[in-house]
Coordinates of C-alpha atoms and ligand atoms in Angstrom, one line a residue:
Chain Q
M1 CA -19.9 2.4 1.8
C2 CA -17.2 3.1 4.5
S3 CA -15.8 6.5 3.6
A4 CA -12.3 5.6 4.8
H5 CA -12.2 3.0 2.0
A6 CA -13.8 5.5 -0.3
T7 CA -11.0 8.0 0.3
V8 CA -8.4 5.4 -0.3
R9 CA -10.0 4.2 -3.5
G10 CA -10.6 7.8 -4.7
F11 CA -7.0 8.7 -4.2
L12 CA -5.7 5.6 -5.8
G13 CA -7.9 6.1 -8.7
E14 CA -6.8 9.7 -9.2
L15 CA -3.2 9.0 -8.7
V16 CA -3.0 5.9 -10.8
A17 CA -5.0 7.6 -13.6
R18 CA -2.5 10.5 -13.6
A19 CA 0.7 8.5 -13.2
D20 CA 2.6 8.8 -16.4
N21 CA 6.0 7.9 -17.8
D22 CA 7.7 10.1 -15.3
R23 CA 6.7 7.9 -12.4
H24 CA 6.6 4.3 -11.4
V25 CA 3.8 3.4 -9.0
I26 CA 3.9 0.3 -6.8
V27 CA 0.9 -0.4 -4.6
D28 CA 1.3 -2.8 -1.7
M29 CA -2.2 -4.1 -1.3
E30 CA -3.8 -5.8 1.7
A31 CA -4.7 -9.4 1.4
G32 CA -8.0 -8.7 -0.4
L33 CA -8.5 -6.3 -3.2
E34 CA -10.8 -4.0 -1.2
H35 CA -9.1 -0.8 -2.3
L36 CA -9.4 -1.5 -6.0
S37 CA -12.5 -0.4 -7.8
R38 CA -13.1 -1.2 -11.5
G39 CA -11.9 2.3 -12.4
T40 CA -8.7 2.0 -10.5
G41 CA -8.0 -1.5 -11.9
R42 CA -8.2 -0.3 -15.4
H43 CA -5.5 2.3 -14.7
L44 CA -3.0 -0.3 -13.4
S45 CA -0.7 -1.7 -15.9
R46 CA -0.1 -4.9 -14.1
L47 CA -1.1 -6.9 -11.0
V48 CA 1.3 -9.2 -9.3
A49 CA -0.1 -12.0 -7.2
V50 CA 2.5 -13.3 -4.8
L51 CA 2.1 -16.9 -3.5
E52 CA 3.9 -19.3 -1.3
P53 CA 4.2 -23.0 -1.9
Y54 CA 1.3 -24.0 0.2
Y55 CA -2.3 -24.6 -0.7
R56 CA -4.1 -21.7 1.0
S57 CA -1.7 -19.2 -0.3
M58 CA -2.0 -20.6 -3.8
E59 CA -5.8 -20.6 -3.5
T60 CA -5.8 -16.9 -2.4
A61 CA -3.6 -16.0 -5.4
R62 CA -6.0 -17.8 -7.7
N63 CA -8.9 -15.7 -6.3
V64 CA -6.8 -12.6 -6.7
V65 CA -6.1 -13.4 -10.3
A66 CA -9.8 -14.1 -11.0
L67 CA -10.9 -10.9 -9.3
S68 CA -8.3 -8.8 -11.1
A69 CA -9.7 -10.0 -14.4
E70 CA -13.2 -8.9 -13.3
L71 CA -11.7 -5.5 -12.3
G72 CA -10.5 -5.0 -15.8
I73 CA -6.7 -5.6 -15.1
D74 CA -5.5 -7.2 -18.3
D75 CA -2.0 -8.1 -17.2
V76 CA -1.9 -10.4 -14.2
V77 CA 1.2 -12.3 -13.3
V78 CA 2.3 -14.6 -10.5
V79 CA 5.5 -14.5 -8.4
A80 CA 6.4 -17.4 -6.2
N81 CA 8.0 -16.5 -2.9
K82 CA 9.8 -18.5 -0.2
V83 CA 10.7 -21.3 -2.6
R84 CA 12.9 -23.8 -0.8
D85 CA 13.5 -26.6 -3.3
A86 CA 12.5 -28.3 -6.5
A87 CA 9.4 -29.8 -4.9
D88 CA 8.2 -26.3 -4.0
R89 CA 8.9 -25.1 -7.5
D90 CA 7.1 -28.0 -9.1
A91 CA 4.0 -27.6 -6.8
I92 CA 3.7 -24.0 -7.8
A93 CA 4.3 -24.5 -11.5
E94 CA 1.8 -27.3 -11.5
F95 CA -0.9 -25.2 -9.7
C96 CA -0.3 -22.2 -12.0
A97 CA -0.5 -24.3 -15.1
A98 CA -3.7 -26.0 -13.9
H99 CA -5.4 -22.7 -13.4
G100 CA -4.0 -20.7 -16.3
M101 CA -1.9 -18.4 -14.1
R102 CA 1.1 -16.8 -15.6
L103 CA 4.1 -17.5 -13.3
V104 CA 6.9 -15.0 -14.2
G105 CA 9.5 -15.5 -11.4
E106 CA 10.5 -16.8 -8.0
V107 CA 12.2 -15.6 -4.9
P108 CA 13.9 -18.2 -2.8
F109 CA 13.3 -18.7 0.9
D110 CA 15.9 -16.6 2.5
P111 CA 16.5 -16.5 6.3
T112 CA 18.6 -13.3 6.0
L113 CA 15.4 -11.4 5.6
T114 CA 14.6 -12.2 9.2
Q115 CA 17.9 -10.6 10.1
A116 CA 16.9 -7.4 8.3
E117 CA 13.5 -7.5 9.9
R118 CA 15.0 -7.8 13.4
Q119 CA 17.0 -4.7 12.8
G120 CA 13.9 -2.9 11.5
G121 CA 15.5 -1.9 8.2
A122 CA 15.4 -2.4 4.5
P123 CA 16.7 -5.8 3.2
I124 CA 18.4 -3.9 0.3
D125 CA 20.4 -1.9 2.8
L126 CA 21.1 -4.6 5.4
V127 CA 21.5 -7.7 3.3
P128 CA 22.0 -6.3 -0.2
G129 CA 23.7 -9.4 -1.6
S130 CA 21.2 -11.9 -0.2
P131 CA 19.5 -14.4 -2.4
A132 CA 16.1 -12.8 -2.0
V133 CA 17.3 -9.3 -2.8
M134 CA 19.2 -10.6 -5.8
A135 CA 16.1 -12.4 -7.0
I136 CA 13.9 -9.3 -6.6
T137 CA 16.5 -7.3 -8.5
R138 CA 16.2 -9.7 -11.4
L139 CA 12.4 -9.6 -11.1
A140 CA 12.4 -5.9 -11.5
D141 CA 13.3 -6.3 -15.2
V142 CA 10.6 -8.8 -15.8
L143 CA 7.9 -6.8 -14.0
T144 CA 8.7 -3.5 -15.7
A145 CA 9.1 -5.0 -19.2
Chain C
M1 CA 4.6 1.2 -14.9
R2 CA 1.7 1.0 -12.5
L3 CA 1.9 -2.2 -10.5
A4 CA -0.2 -3.6 -7.7
I5 CA 1.0 -6.4 -5.5
A6 CA -1.5 -8.7 -3.9
G7 CA -1.7 -12.1 -2.2
K8 CA -2.4 -13.8 1.1
G9 CA -1.1 -12.1 4.3
G10 CA 2.4 -13.1 5.1
T11 CA 3.4 -14.3 1.6
G12 CA 5.9 -11.5 1.1
K13 CA 3.9 -8.7 -0.7
T14 CA 5.5 -5.9 1.4
T15 CA 9.0 -7.4 1.2
I16 CA 8.8 -7.7 -2.6
A17 CA 7.0 -4.3 -3.1
G18 CA 9.5 -2.4 -0.9
T19 CA 12.6 -4.0 -2.4
L20 CA 11.3 -3.6 -5.9
A21 CA 10.6 0.1 -5.2
R22 CA 14.2 0.6 -4.1
V23 CA 15.6 -1.4 -7.1
L24 CA 13.6 0.6 -9.5
A25 CA 14.4 3.9 -7.9
R26 CA 18.1 3.1 -8.6
S27 CA 17.7 1.9 -12.1
A28 CA 15.0 4.1 -13.4
A29 CA 16.2 7.4 -12.1
P30 CA 15.3 10.2 -12.7
R31 CA 11.9 8.6 -13.0
Q32 CA 10.4 8.8 -9.6
V33 CA 9.1 5.8 -7.7
L34 CA 6.0 6.2 -5.7
A35 CA 5.3 3.3 -3.2
I36 CA 1.8 3.2 -1.9
D37 CA 1.0 1.3 1.3
A38 CA -2.6 0.3 1.0
D39 CA -2.6 -2.1 3.9
T40 CA -4.7 -1.2 6.9
N41 CA -1.7 -2.4 9.0
P42 CA 1.0 -0.4 7.2
N43 CA 4.6 -1.6 7.3
L44 CA 6.0 -0.8 3.9
A45 CA 8.1 2.0 5.4
S46 CA 10.6 -0.3 7.2
V47 CA 11.2 -2.4 4.1
L48 CA 11.9 0.8 2.2
G49 CA 14.4 1.8 4.8
I50 CA 12.5 4.7 6.3
A51 CA 13.4 5.1 10.0
P52 CA 10.8 4.3 12.6
Q53 CA 10.6 7.9 13.9
Q54 CA 9.9 9.2 10.4
A55 CA 7.4 6.4 9.7
Q56 CA 5.5 7.1 12.8
A57 CA 5.2 10.8 11.8
I58 CA 3.4 9.9 8.6
V59 CA -0.3 10.7 8.8
G60 CA -2.9 8.9 6.8
L61 CA -5.2 10.7 4.4
P62 CA -8.1 12.5 6.0
R63 CA -11.6 11.6 4.9
S64 CA -12.3 15.2 4.3
L65 CA -10.5 14.8 1.0
M66 CA -13.7 13.2 -0.3
E67 CA -16.3 15.6 -1.5
R68 CA -20.0 15.1 -2.1
R69 CA -21.0 16.4 -5.5
T70 CA -24.4 16.9 -7.0
R71 CA -25.0 15.7 -10.6
E72 CA -27.2 17.6 -13.0
D73 CA -30.1 15.2 -12.3
G74 CA -29.9 16.1 -8.6
T75 CA -28.4 12.8 -7.5
T76 CA -25.1 13.0 -5.5
H77 CA -21.9 11.1 -5.6
V78 CA -18.6 11.2 -3.6
V79 CA -15.4 12.1 -5.4
F80 CA -11.8 12.6 -4.4
G81 CA -11.8 16.4 -4.3
A82 CA -8.1 17.3 -3.9
D83 CA -5.3 17.7 -6.3
P84 CA -3.3 14.4 -6.0
E85 CA 0.0 16.0 -6.5
S86 CA -0.4 18.4 -3.6
V87 CA -1.8 15.6 -1.5
L88 CA 1.4 13.7 -2.3
R89 CA 3.6 16.6 -1.3
E90 CA 1.6 17.1 1.9
Y91 CA 1.2 13.5 3.1
G92 CA 3.9 11.6 1.3
A93 CA 7.3 10.8 2.9
I94 CA 10.6 10.6 1.1
G95 CA 12.8 7.6 1.8
P96 CA 16.2 6.3 0.7
D97 CA 16.9 6.4 -3.1
A98 CA 14.2 9.2 -3.2
V99 CA 11.3 6.7 -3.1
R100 CA 8.2 8.5 -2.2
L101 CA 5.9 6.7 0.2
M102 CA 2.2 7.3 0.6
V103 CA 0.4 5.5 3.4
M104 CA -3.3 5.0 2.7
G105 CA -4.4 2.5 5.3
K106 CA -4.0 4.9 8.3
V107 CA -7.1 6.7 7.2
G108 CA -8.7 8.4 10.2
H109 CA -11.6 6.5 11.7
G110 CA -14.9 8.1 12.7
G111 CA -18.6 7.5 12.2
A112 CA -19.5 5.2 9.4
G113 CA -19.8 7.0 6.1
Ligands
LIG201 N1 11.8 -15.0 0.5 C1 11.6 -15.0 1.8 N2 12.3 -15.8 2.6 C2 12.1 -15.8 3.9 N3 11.3 -15.0 4.6 C3 10.5 -14.1 3.8 C4 10.7 -14.1 2.4 N4 9.8 -13.1 2.0 C5 9.2 -12.6 3.0 N5 9.6 -13.2 4.2 C6 9.2 -12.9 5.5 O1 7.9 -13.3 5.7 C7 7.2 -12.4 6.5 C8 6.0 -11.8 5.8 O2 6.5 -11.0 4.7 P1 5.7 -9.6 4.3 O3 6.5 -9.1 3.1 O4 5.4 -8.7 5.4 O5 4.4 -10.3 3.8 P2 2.9 -9.6 3.4 O6 3.2 -8.2 3.1 O7 2.5 -10.4 2.2 O8 2.1 -9.8 4.6 C9 8.2 -11.4 7.0 O9 8.7 -11.8 8.2 C10 9.3 -11.5 5.9 O10 10.6 -11.1 6.4
LIG202 MG1 2.3 -6.5 4.0

């Protein structure tokens, strides 16, 4: 086993196991779930699979959901991102329904994020009232409930 | 709440994770928000609003934090040997709204372990 990955997993496991009501922990994963071991998975309260309205992204999310279940994460939800229109929304809803994935929210496609990125800063500071930031703000309630 | 965010590269994991961290830090204070960047190509810092100079100064976790232990039956296993809270203090960065950021992916490379 690569010990760099072992360090990451070990720390995540320790930290997540100890996190209590005084602290929220949000882990921004890489595309795969390499850093998650069974032990760590059990200590997460929830896994959020983000997907975009195109097939390969939805397929990856489906794999993530399946793998999460194997890792012992009970609560796995899906958030749709970069949704442009009703067709996008329908495609995602249909895919999730077909595969038993629990879709809990969506973030619209929002070009102002590019603006924030160009300036190298936080969307919440640079484009606070933007549709995407507003949607993520609403999502916070859903995801912490 | 202990949340992991996953999905295909480019779908918006970091945008959602970072913005969510800031939103929660404001609404759940004094509860602390710890944001962990577990990507090998870390970029959560900028979405959190941490300045590039500060982000560049963040060092990843050294592999020496893993220790080999011997079990009673003589077999060995590798465990995380340090106290996570002191590791957080030493390696974590504090960003706007007091979000604490830990970067995992920058773990130092070396021989295969
Ligand atoms: N809702 C959105 N609308 C438009 N662009 C977005 C949206 N969410 C993310 N992006 C952009 O997509 C790119 C990838 O986002 P990022 O959060 O880095 O994805 P990941 O962490 O999954 O690789 C970035 O350029 C980001 O600004
Ligand atoms: Mg990312």
